[in-house]
PDB file of C-alpha atoms in Angstrom:
ATOM      1  CA  UNK A  90       0.028  -0.072   0.001  1.00 41.00           C
ATOM      2  CA  UNK A  91       1.318   3.364  -1.012  1.00 51.00           C
ATOM      3  CA  UNK A  92       1.244   5.978   1.756  1.00 57.00           C
ATOM      4  CA  UNK A  93      -0.384   9.130   0.319  1.00 62.00           C
ATOM      5  CA  UNK A  94       0.609  11.295   3.104  1.00 61.00           C
ATOM      6  CA  UNK A  95       3.607  11.020   5.349  1.00 68.00           C
ATOM      7  CA  UNK A  96       3.438  12.946   8.512  1.00 70.00           C
ATOM      8  CA  UNK A  97       6.464  15.086   9.194  1.00 67.00           C
ATOM      9  CA  UNK A  98       7.975  15.956  12.480  1.00 71.00           C
ATOM     10  CA  UNK A  99       7.401  19.505  13.596  1.00 68.00           C
ATOM     11  CA  UNK A 100      10.995  20.054  14.335  1.00 69.00           C
ATOM     12  CA  UNK A 101      11.998  19.046  10.786  1.00 70.00           C
ATOM     13  CA  UNK A 102       9.441  21.495   9.240  1.00 65.00           C
ATOM     14  CA  UNK A 103      10.785  24.354  11.308  1.00 70.00           C
ATOM     15  CA  UNK A 104      14.325  23.413  10.507  1.00 71.00           C
ATOM     16  CA  UNK A 105      13.672  23.348   6.697  1.00 71.00           C
ATOM     17  CA  UNK A 106      11.922  26.748   6.630  1.00 74.00           C
ATOM     18  CA  UNK A 107      13.318  29.119   4.018  1.00 73.00           C
ATOM     19  CA  UNK A 108      13.373  32.798   5.039  1.00 77.00           C
ATOM     20  CA  UNK A 109      13.431  35.653   2.483  1.00 75.00           C
ATOM     21  CA  UNK A 110      16.503  37.091   4.160  1.00 78.00           C
ATOM     22  CA  UNK A 111      18.352  33.892   3.330  1.00 78.00           C
ATOM     23  CA  UNK A 112      17.143  33.670  -0.261  1.00 81.00           C
ATOM     24  CA  UNK A 113      18.852  35.037  -3.358  1.00 82.00           C
ATOM     25  CA  UNK A 114      17.855  38.503  -4.329  1.00 85.00           C
ATOM     26  CA  UNK A 115      15.274  38.794  -7.093  1.00 88.00           C
ATOM     27  CA  UNK A 116      16.546  40.699 -10.099  1.00 89.00           C
ATOM     28  CA  UNK A 117      12.977  41.642 -11.330  1.00 90.00           C
ATOM     29  CA  UNK A 118      10.679  41.077  -8.272  1.00 90.00           C
ATOM     30  CA  UNK A 119       7.503  41.610 -10.359  1.00 89.00           C
ATOM     31  CA  UNK A 120       7.715  38.077 -11.798  1.00 90.00           C
ATOM     32  CA  UNK A 121       8.109  36.315  -8.519  1.00 89.00           C
ATOM     33  CA  UNK A 122      10.445  33.718  -7.136  1.00 89.00           C
ATOM     34  CA  UNK A 123       9.018  30.713  -8.923  1.00 89.00           C
ATOM     35  CA  UNK A 124       9.872  32.214 -12.340  1.00 92.00           C
ATOM     36  CA  UNK A 125      13.303  33.116 -11.069  1.00 92.00           C
ATOM     37  CA  UNK A 126      13.865  29.495 -10.086  1.00 91.00           C
ATOM     38  CA  UNK A 127      12.648  28.347 -13.557  1.00 92.00           C
ATOM     39  CA  UNK A 128      15.251  30.574 -15.127  1.00 93.00           C
ATOM     40  CA  UNK A 129      17.996  29.361 -12.855  1.00 92.00           C
ATOM     41  CA  UNK A 130      17.053  25.690 -13.724  1.00 93.00           C
ATOM     42  CA  UNK A 131      17.045  26.481 -17.449  1.00 93.00           C
ATOM     43  CA  UNK A 132      20.506  28.123 -17.129  1.00 93.00           C
ATOM     44  CA  UNK A 133      21.858  24.952 -15.580  1.00 92.00           C
ATOM     45  CA  UNK A 134      20.626  22.656 -18.382  1.00 93.00           C
ATOM     46  CA  UNK A 135      23.545  21.328 -20.422  1.00 91.00           C
ATOM     47  CA  UNK A 136      21.714  20.218 -23.579  1.00 92.00           C
ATOM     48  CA  UNK A 137      21.310  23.108 -26.065  1.00 92.00           C
ATOM     49  CA  UNK A 138      18.012  21.927 -27.535  1.00 93.00           C
ATOM     50  CA  UNK A 139      16.429  21.299 -24.178  1.00 94.00           C
ATOM     51  CA  UNK A 140      17.713  24.663 -22.865  1.00 94.00           C
ATOM     52  CA  UNK A 141      16.208  26.498 -25.907  1.00 94.00           C
ATOM     53  CA  UNK A 142      12.814  24.781 -25.350  1.00 94.00           C
ATOM     54  CA  UNK A 143      12.930  25.773 -21.736  1.00 94.00           C
ATOM     55  CA  UNK A 144      13.618  29.356 -22.519  1.00 94.00           C
ATOM     56  CA  UNK A 145      10.724  29.572 -24.974  1.00 93.00           C
ATOM     57  CA  UNK A 146       8.455  27.997 -22.356  1.00 93.00           C
ATOM     58  CA  UNK A 147       9.545  30.609 -19.807  1.00 94.00           C
ATOM     59  CA  UNK A 148       8.770  33.355 -22.329  1.00 92.00           C
ATOM     60  CA  UNK A 149       5.281  32.019 -22.695  1.00 90.00           C
ATOM     61  CA  UNK A 150       4.844  31.978 -18.937  1.00 91.00           C
ATOM     62  CA  UNK A 151       6.065  35.601 -18.782  1.00 90.00           C
ATOM     63  CA  UNK A 152       3.773  36.636 -21.549  1.00 88.00           C
ATOM     64  CA  UNK A 153       0.786  35.023 -19.783  1.00 87.00           C
ATOM     65  CA  UNK A 154       1.044  37.730 -17.111  1.00 84.00           C
ATOM     66  CA  UNK A 155       0.029  40.258 -19.870  1.00 80.00           C
ATOM     67  CA  UNK A 156      -1.996  38.248 -22.331  1.00 81.00           C
ATOM     68  CA  UNK A 157      -3.168  41.343 -24.342  1.00 79.00           C
ATOM     69  CA  UNK A 158       0.551  42.154 -25.116  1.00 77.00           C
ATOM     70  CA  UNK A 159       1.815  38.627 -25.527  1.00 68.00           C
ATOM     71  CA  UNK A 160       1.930  38.677 -29.338  1.00 71.00           C
ATOM     72  CA  UNK A 161       3.123  42.197 -29.859  1.00 77.00           C
ATOM     73  CA  UNK A 162       6.694  42.196 -31.361  1.00 74.00           C
ATOM     74  CA  UNK A 163       7.996  45.031 -29.177  1.00 84.00           C
ATOM     75  CA  UNK A 164       6.664  43.278 -26.068  1.00 89.00           C
ATOM     76  CA  UNK A 165       8.293  40.023 -27.123  1.00 88.00           C
ATOM     77  CA  UNK A 166      11.606  41.792 -27.472  1.00 90.00           C
ATOM     78  CA  UNK A 167      11.141  43.150 -23.863  1.00 90.00           C
ATOM     79  CA  UNK A 168      10.423  39.728 -22.541  1.00 91.00           C
ATOM     80  CA  UNK A 169      13.568  38.211 -24.056  1.00 92.00           C
ATOM     81  CA  UNK A 170      15.654  41.131 -22.731  1.00 92.00           C
ATOM     82  CA  UNK A 171      14.183  40.577 -19.214  1.00 92.00           C
ATOM     83  CA  UNK A 172      14.918  36.837 -19.563  1.00 93.00           C
ATOM     84  CA  UNK A 173      18.603  37.436 -20.090  1.00 94.00           C
ATOM     85  CA  UNK A 174      18.670  40.077 -17.348  1.00 93.00           C
ATOM     86  CA  UNK A 175      17.065  37.688 -14.751  1.00 93.00           C
ATOM     87  CA  UNK A 176      19.530  35.012 -15.730  1.00 92.00           C
ATOM     88  CA  UNK A 177      22.326  37.428 -14.857  1.00 91.00           C
ATOM     89  CA  UNK A 178      23.366  37.145 -18.536  1.00 92.00           C
ATOM     90  CA  UNK A 179      24.362  33.525 -17.991  1.00 91.00           C
ATOM     91  CA  UNK A 180      21.669  31.971 -20.143  1.00 92.00           C
ATOM     92  CA  UNK A 181      23.084  30.680 -23.482  1.00 91.00           C
ATOM     93  CA  UNK A 182      20.098  30.275 -25.839  1.00 92.00           C
ATOM     94  CA  UNK A 183      19.234  31.349 -29.317  1.00 91.00           C
ATOM     95  CA  UNK A 184      17.182  34.625 -29.201  1.00 91.00           C
ATOM     96  CA  UNK A 185      15.192  36.133 -32.078  1.00 90.00           C
ATOM     97  CA  UNK A 186      16.376  39.493 -30.915  1.00 91.00           C
ATOM     98  CA  UNK A 187      19.830  40.977 -30.147  1.00 91.00           C
ATOM     99  CA  UNK A 188      21.124  39.818 -26.809  1.00 90.00           C
ATOM    100  CA  UNK A 189      21.696  42.698 -24.377  1.00 89.00           C
ATOM    101  CA  UNK A 190      24.929  43.009 -22.583  1.00 88.00           C
ATOM    102  CA  UNK A 191      25.710  43.958 -18.999  1.00 88.00           C
ATOM    103  CA  UNK A 192      27.794  46.947 -20.072  1.00 89.00           C
ATOM    104  CA  UNK A 193      24.925  48.520 -21.999  1.00 86.00           C
ATOM    105  CA  UNK A 194      22.520  47.881 -19.089  1.00 85.00           C
ATOM    106  CA  UNK A 195      24.867  49.581 -16.573  1.00 86.00           C
ATOM    107  CA  UNK A 196      25.466  52.621 -18.707  1.00 87.00           C
ATOM    108  CA  UNK A 197      24.411  55.805 -16.927  1.00 87.00           C
ATOM    109  CA  UNK A 198      22.750  58.784 -18.801  1.00 85.00           C
ATOM    110  CA  UNK A 199      24.750  61.963 -19.206  1.00 86.00           C
ATOM    111  CA  UNK A 200      24.203  64.639 -16.590  1.00 84.00           C
ATOM    112  CA  UNK A 201      21.715  67.248 -17.825  1.00 82.00           C
ATOM    113  CA  UNK A 202      23.144  70.782 -17.933  1.00 80.00           C
ATOM    114  CA  UNK A 203      20.416  72.884 -16.285  1.00 75.00           C
ATOM    115  CA  UNK A 204      20.488  76.518 -17.142  1.00 69.00           C
ATOM    116  CA  UNK A 205      21.963  78.554 -14.244  1.00 67.00           C
ATOM    117  CA  UNK A 206      20.396  81.982 -14.348  1.00 68.00           C
ATOM    118  CA  UNK A 207      20.993  84.511 -11.508  1.00 70.00           C
ATOM    119  CA  UNK A 208      19.080  87.591 -12.563  1.00 72.00           C
ATOM    120  CA  UNK A 209      19.695  90.870 -10.769  1.00 79.00           C
ATOM    121  CA  UNK A 210      15.987  91.503 -10.332  1.00 83.00           C
ATOM    122  CA  UNK A 211      14.504  88.160  -9.453  1.00 82.00           C
ATOM    123  CA  UNK A 212      10.998  89.445  -9.104  1.00 83.00           C
ATOM    124  CA  UNK A 213      10.804  89.963 -12.825  1.00 84.00           C
ATOM    125  CA  UNK A 214      11.639  86.396 -13.561  1.00 81.00           C
ATOM    126  CA  UNK A 215      13.671  84.927 -16.407  1.00 82.00           C
ATOM    127  CA  UNK A 216      10.902  85.054 -18.953  1.00 85.00           C
ATOM    128  CA  UNK A 217      11.090  88.911 -18.933  1.00 87.00           C
ATOM    129  CA  UNK A 218      14.760  88.695 -19.840  1.00 86.00           C
ATOM    130  CA  UNK A 219      13.992  86.371 -22.708  1.00 87.00           C
ATOM    131  CA  UNK A 220      11.286  88.732 -23.945  1.00 89.00           C
ATOM    132  CA  UNK A 221      13.689  91.666 -23.795  1.00 89.00           C
ATOM    133  CA  UNK A 222      16.392  89.755 -25.690  1.00 88.00           C
ATOM    134  CA  UNK A 223      13.732  88.938 -28.400  1.00 90.00           C
ATOM    135  CA  UNK A 224      12.687  92.601 -28.566  1.00 90.00           C
ATOM    136  CA  UNK A 225      16.330  93.659 -29.095  1.00 89.00           C
ATOM    137  CA  UNK A 226      16.466  91.509 -32.223  1.00 89.00           C
ATOM    138  CA  UNK A 227      13.420  93.111 -33.755  1.00 90.00           C
ATOM    139  CA  UNK A 228      13.586  95.947 -36.220  1.00 87.00           C
ATOM    140  CA  UNK A 229      12.431  99.340 -35.226  1.00 87.00           C
ATOM    141  CA  UNK A 230       8.711  99.916 -35.885  1.00 88.00           C
ATOM    142  CA  UNK A 231       5.214  99.771 -34.426  1.00 88.00           C
ATOM    143  CA  UNK A 232       5.463  96.036 -33.623  1.00 90.00           C
ATOM    144  CA  UNK A 233       8.585  96.466 -31.542  1.00 89.00           C
ATOM    145  CA  UNK A 234       7.125  99.524 -29.792  1.00 88.00           C
ATOM    146  CA  UNK A 235       4.017  97.602 -28.869  1.00 90.00           C
ATOM    147  CA  UNK A 236       6.140  94.644 -27.621  1.00 90.00           C
ATOM    148  CA  UNK A 237       8.293  96.950 -25.512  1.00 90.00           C
ATOM    149  CA  UNK A 238       5.104  98.491 -23.953  1.00 90.00           C
ATOM    150  CA  UNK A 239       3.780  95.113 -23.139  1.00 90.00           C
ATOM    151  CA  UNK A 240       7.058  94.066 -21.543  1.00 91.00           C
ATOM    152  CA  UNK A 241       7.177  97.299 -19.473  1.00 90.00           C
ATOM    153  CA  UNK A 242       3.595  96.727 -18.218  1.00 88.00           C
ATOM    154  CA  UNK A 243       4.373  93.245 -17.278  1.00 88.00           C
ATOM    155  CA  UNK A 244       7.431  94.344 -15.479  1.00 89.00           C
ATOM    156  CA  UNK A 245       5.372  96.777 -13.478  1.00 88.00           C
ATOM    157  CA  UNK A 246       2.902  94.059 -12.590  1.00 86.00           C
ATOM    158  CA  UNK A 247       5.604  91.784 -11.477  1.00 86.00           C
ATOM    159  CA  UNK A 248       7.137  94.611  -9.420  1.00 86.00           C
ATOM    160  CA  UNK A 249       3.809  95.188  -7.683  1.00 84.00           C
ATOM    161  CA  UNK A 250       3.231  91.547  -6.928  1.00 81.00           C
ATOM    162  CA  UNK A 251       6.655  91.640  -5.096  1.00 80.00           C
ATOM    163  CA  UNK A 252       6.225  95.033  -3.493  1.00 78.00           C
ATOM    164  CA  UNK A 253       2.646  95.804  -2.525  1.00 70.00           C
ATOM    165  CA  UNK A 254       3.016  99.475  -3.154  1.00 75.00           C
ATOM    166  CA  UNK A 255       3.023 102.055  -5.876  1.00 78.00           C
ATOM    167  CA  UNK A 256       5.934 102.263  -8.254  1.00 82.00           C
ATOM    168  CA  UNK A 257       6.765 105.036 -10.651  1.00 85.00           C
ATOM    169  CA  UNK A 258       7.120 104.398 -14.314  1.00 87.00           C
ATOM    170  CA  UNK A 259      10.605 105.920 -14.286  1.00 88.00           C
ATOM    171  CA  UNK A 260      11.810 102.971 -12.106  1.00 88.00           C
ATOM    172  CA  UNK A 261      10.469 100.457 -14.590  1.00 88.00           C
ATOM    173  CA  UNK A 262      11.990 102.311 -17.515  1.00 90.00           C
ATOM    174  CA  UNK A 263      15.366 102.397 -15.663  1.00 90.00           C
ATOM    175  CA  UNK A 264      15.236  98.622 -15.112  1.00 90.00           C
ATOM    176  CA  UNK A 265      14.189  97.975 -18.681  1.00 90.00           C
ATOM    177  CA  UNK A 266      17.095 100.099 -19.923  1.00 89.00           C
ATOM    178  CA  UNK A 267      19.494  98.172 -17.712  1.00 89.00           C
ATOM    179  CA  UNK A 268      18.158  94.699 -18.569  1.00 88.00           C
ATOM    180  CA  UNK A 269      18.242  95.435 -22.274  1.00 89.00           C
ATOM    181  CA  UNK A 270      21.814  96.662 -22.250  1.00 87.00           C
ATOM    182  CA  UNK A 271      20.931 100.178 -23.108  1.00 86.00           C
ATOM    183  CA  UNK A 272      19.247  99.194 -26.381  1.00 86.00           C
ATOM    184  CA  UNK A 273      15.637 100.020 -25.106  1.00 86.00           C
ATOM    185  CA  UNK A 274      15.504 103.522 -23.793  1.00 86.00           C
ATOM    186  CA  UNK A 275      12.181 104.863 -22.546  1.00 87.00           C
ATOM    187  CA  UNK A 276      13.583 107.196 -20.021  1.00 84.00           C
ATOM    188  CA  UNK A 277      12.728 110.244 -22.108  1.00 82.00           C
ATOM    189  CA  UNK A 278       9.598 108.796 -23.536  1.00 80.00           C
ATOM    190  CA  UNK A 279       6.118 110.235 -22.902  1.00 80.00           C
ATOM    191  CA  UNK A 280       4.533 106.672 -22.730  1.00 80.00           C
ATOM    192  CA  UNK A 281       2.519 105.971 -19.574  1.00 81.00           C
ATOM    193  CA  UNK A 282       2.082 102.526 -18.222  1.00 85.00           C
ATOM    194  CA  UNK A 283      -1.104 101.206 -16.783  1.00 81.00           C
ATOM    195  CA  UNK A 284      -2.284 102.336 -13.434  1.00 81.00           C
ATOM    196  CA  UNK A 285      -1.500 100.429 -10.357  1.00 76.00           C
ATOM    197  CA  UNK A 286      -5.126  99.867  -9.561  1.00 76.00           C
ATOM    198  CA  UNK A 287      -5.684  98.429 -13.047  1.00 73.00           C
ATOM    199  CA  UNK A 288      -2.820  96.048 -12.714  1.00 72.00           C
ATOM    200  CA  UNK A 289      -3.694  94.810  -9.263  1.00 69.00           C
ATOM    201  CA  UNK A 290      -7.414  94.701  -9.823  1.00 66.00           C
ATOM    202  CA  UNK A 291      -8.877  91.298  -8.826  1.00 43.00           C
ATOM    203  CA  UNK A 292     -12.121  89.634  -9.781  1.00 33.00           C
ATOM    204  CA  UNK A 293     -14.610  90.363  -6.961  1.00 34.00           C
ATOM    205  CA  UNK A 294     -17.345  88.101  -8.303  1.00 34.00           C
ATOM    206  CA  UNK A 295     -17.843  85.152  -6.085  1.00 36.00           C
ATOM    207  CA  UNK A 296     -19.310  81.813  -6.910  1.00 39.00           C
ATOM    208  CA  UNK A 297     -21.455  79.730  -4.635  1.00 44.00           C
ATOM    209  CA  UNK A 298     -18.469  77.741  -3.495  1.00 46.00           C
ATOM    210  CA  UNK A 299     -16.616  80.871  -2.222  1.00 49.00           C
ATOM    211  CA  UNK A 300     -19.674  82.519  -0.604  1.00 48.00           C
ATOM    212  CA  UNK A 301     -19.108  83.850   2.953  1.00 50.00           C
ATOM    213  CA  UNK A 302     -20.048  81.688   5.833  1.00 51.00           C
ATOM    214  CA  UNK A 303     -23.690  82.082   6.923  1.00 50.00           C
ATOM    215  CA  UNK A 304     -24.867  83.316   3.595  1.00 51.00           C
ATOM    216  CA  UNK A 305     -27.186  80.912   1.819  1.00 49.00           C
ATOM    217  CA  UNK A 306     -26.143  79.820  -1.657  1.00 48.00           C
ATOM    218  CA  UNK A 307     -29.690  79.763  -2.936  1.00 47.00           C
ATOM    219  CA  UNK A 308     -32.052  82.547  -1.917  1.00 48.00           C
ATOM    220  CA  UNK A 309     -35.771  81.875  -1.907  1.00 48.00           C
ATOM    221  CA  UNK A 310     -37.913  84.292  -3.766  1.00 47.00           C
ATOM    222  CA  UNK A 311     -40.619  85.437  -1.434  1.00 46.00           C
ATOM    223  CA  UNK A 312     -42.520  87.198  -4.108  1.00 47.00           C
ATOM    224  CA  UNK A 313     -43.064  84.038  -6.188  1.00 47.00           C
ATOM    225  CA  UNK A 314     -46.137  84.525  -8.325  1.00 50.00           C
ATOM    226  CA  UNK A 315     -46.800  80.811  -8.498  1.00 51.00           C
ATOM    227  CA  UNK A 316     -47.312  80.611  -4.743  1.00 50.00           C
ATOM    228  CA  UNK A 317     -49.523  83.438  -3.807  1.00 50.00           C
ATOM    229  CA  UNK A 318     -50.246  84.130  -0.120  1.00 51.00           C
ATOM    230  CA  UNK A 319     -46.980  82.668   1.080  1.00 51.00           C
ATOM    231  CA  UNK A 320     -48.548  79.249   1.727  1.00 56.00           C
ATOM    232  CA  UNK A 321     -46.617  76.137   1.169  1.00 53.00           C
ATOM    233  CA  UNK A 322     -47.940  73.666  -1.327  1.00 54.00           C
ATOM    234  CA  UNK A 323     -48.461  70.112  -0.106  1.00 56.00           C
ATOM    235  CA  UNK A 324     -48.043  67.075  -2.158  1.00 49.00           C
ATOM    236  CA  UNK A 325     -51.064  64.846  -2.486  1.00 57.00           C
ATOM    237  CA  UNK A 326     -50.617  61.204  -3.379  1.00 54.00           C
ATOM    238  CA  UNK A 327     -52.792  59.912  -6.158  1.00 58.00           C
ATOM    239  CA  UNK A 328     -54.272  56.676  -5.028  1.00 56.00           C
ATOM    240  CA  UNK A 329     -55.272  55.719  -8.601  1.00 56.00           C
ATOM    241  CA  UNK A 330     -51.640  55.720  -9.764  1.00 51.00           C
ATOM    242  CA  UNK A 331     -49.992  52.393  -9.922  1.00 46.00           C
TER     243      UNK A 331
END
């Protein structure tokens, strides 16, 4: 009689426990440890034909995790790359795609050279300097004069957002002259910028969401013509209605 179940001693079970801290580190944890063990077993196979069959089987198992992408060529390429990566580049099989190398995988991207701008007047921002540089390249005419006027008004608005006070137009013109390298000169111009109140004007219209506390969002109309006398209408149930 074949014994279907053999009772094990409790001490042996505890002794044979396998803790995660003692296991090998997973290279791609998303696939789990069982798939990692399959790849390790396929890597240890000596026969080339058997090893190639095992690799194709593992690719099918990996693709079953995303069945809607299993037959996509780009996704297949990704699975084969991950197979070689999880085998620590020790798996020697025939791949339909170029086999990746450890050197390419460990390459680090070049450090991005972020622009380092330290403007003298930081409350204007860097965009104002870019706009001034563009205005310097334009030819003299009405378009350039309009652009310069827009830049000056925006500078005044930025100045007022930094300093909640009035500012004279001469100060803005001096800063514009300095930032443009002396190419935009409005110091002797008769142009007037927008008023401070116009630049700092805010929208005072309030929606129901921003209504003050205690104020009802919907006000009842007491003079409703449909309800004369101020009496409330009662709802009567129709017994004939099914």
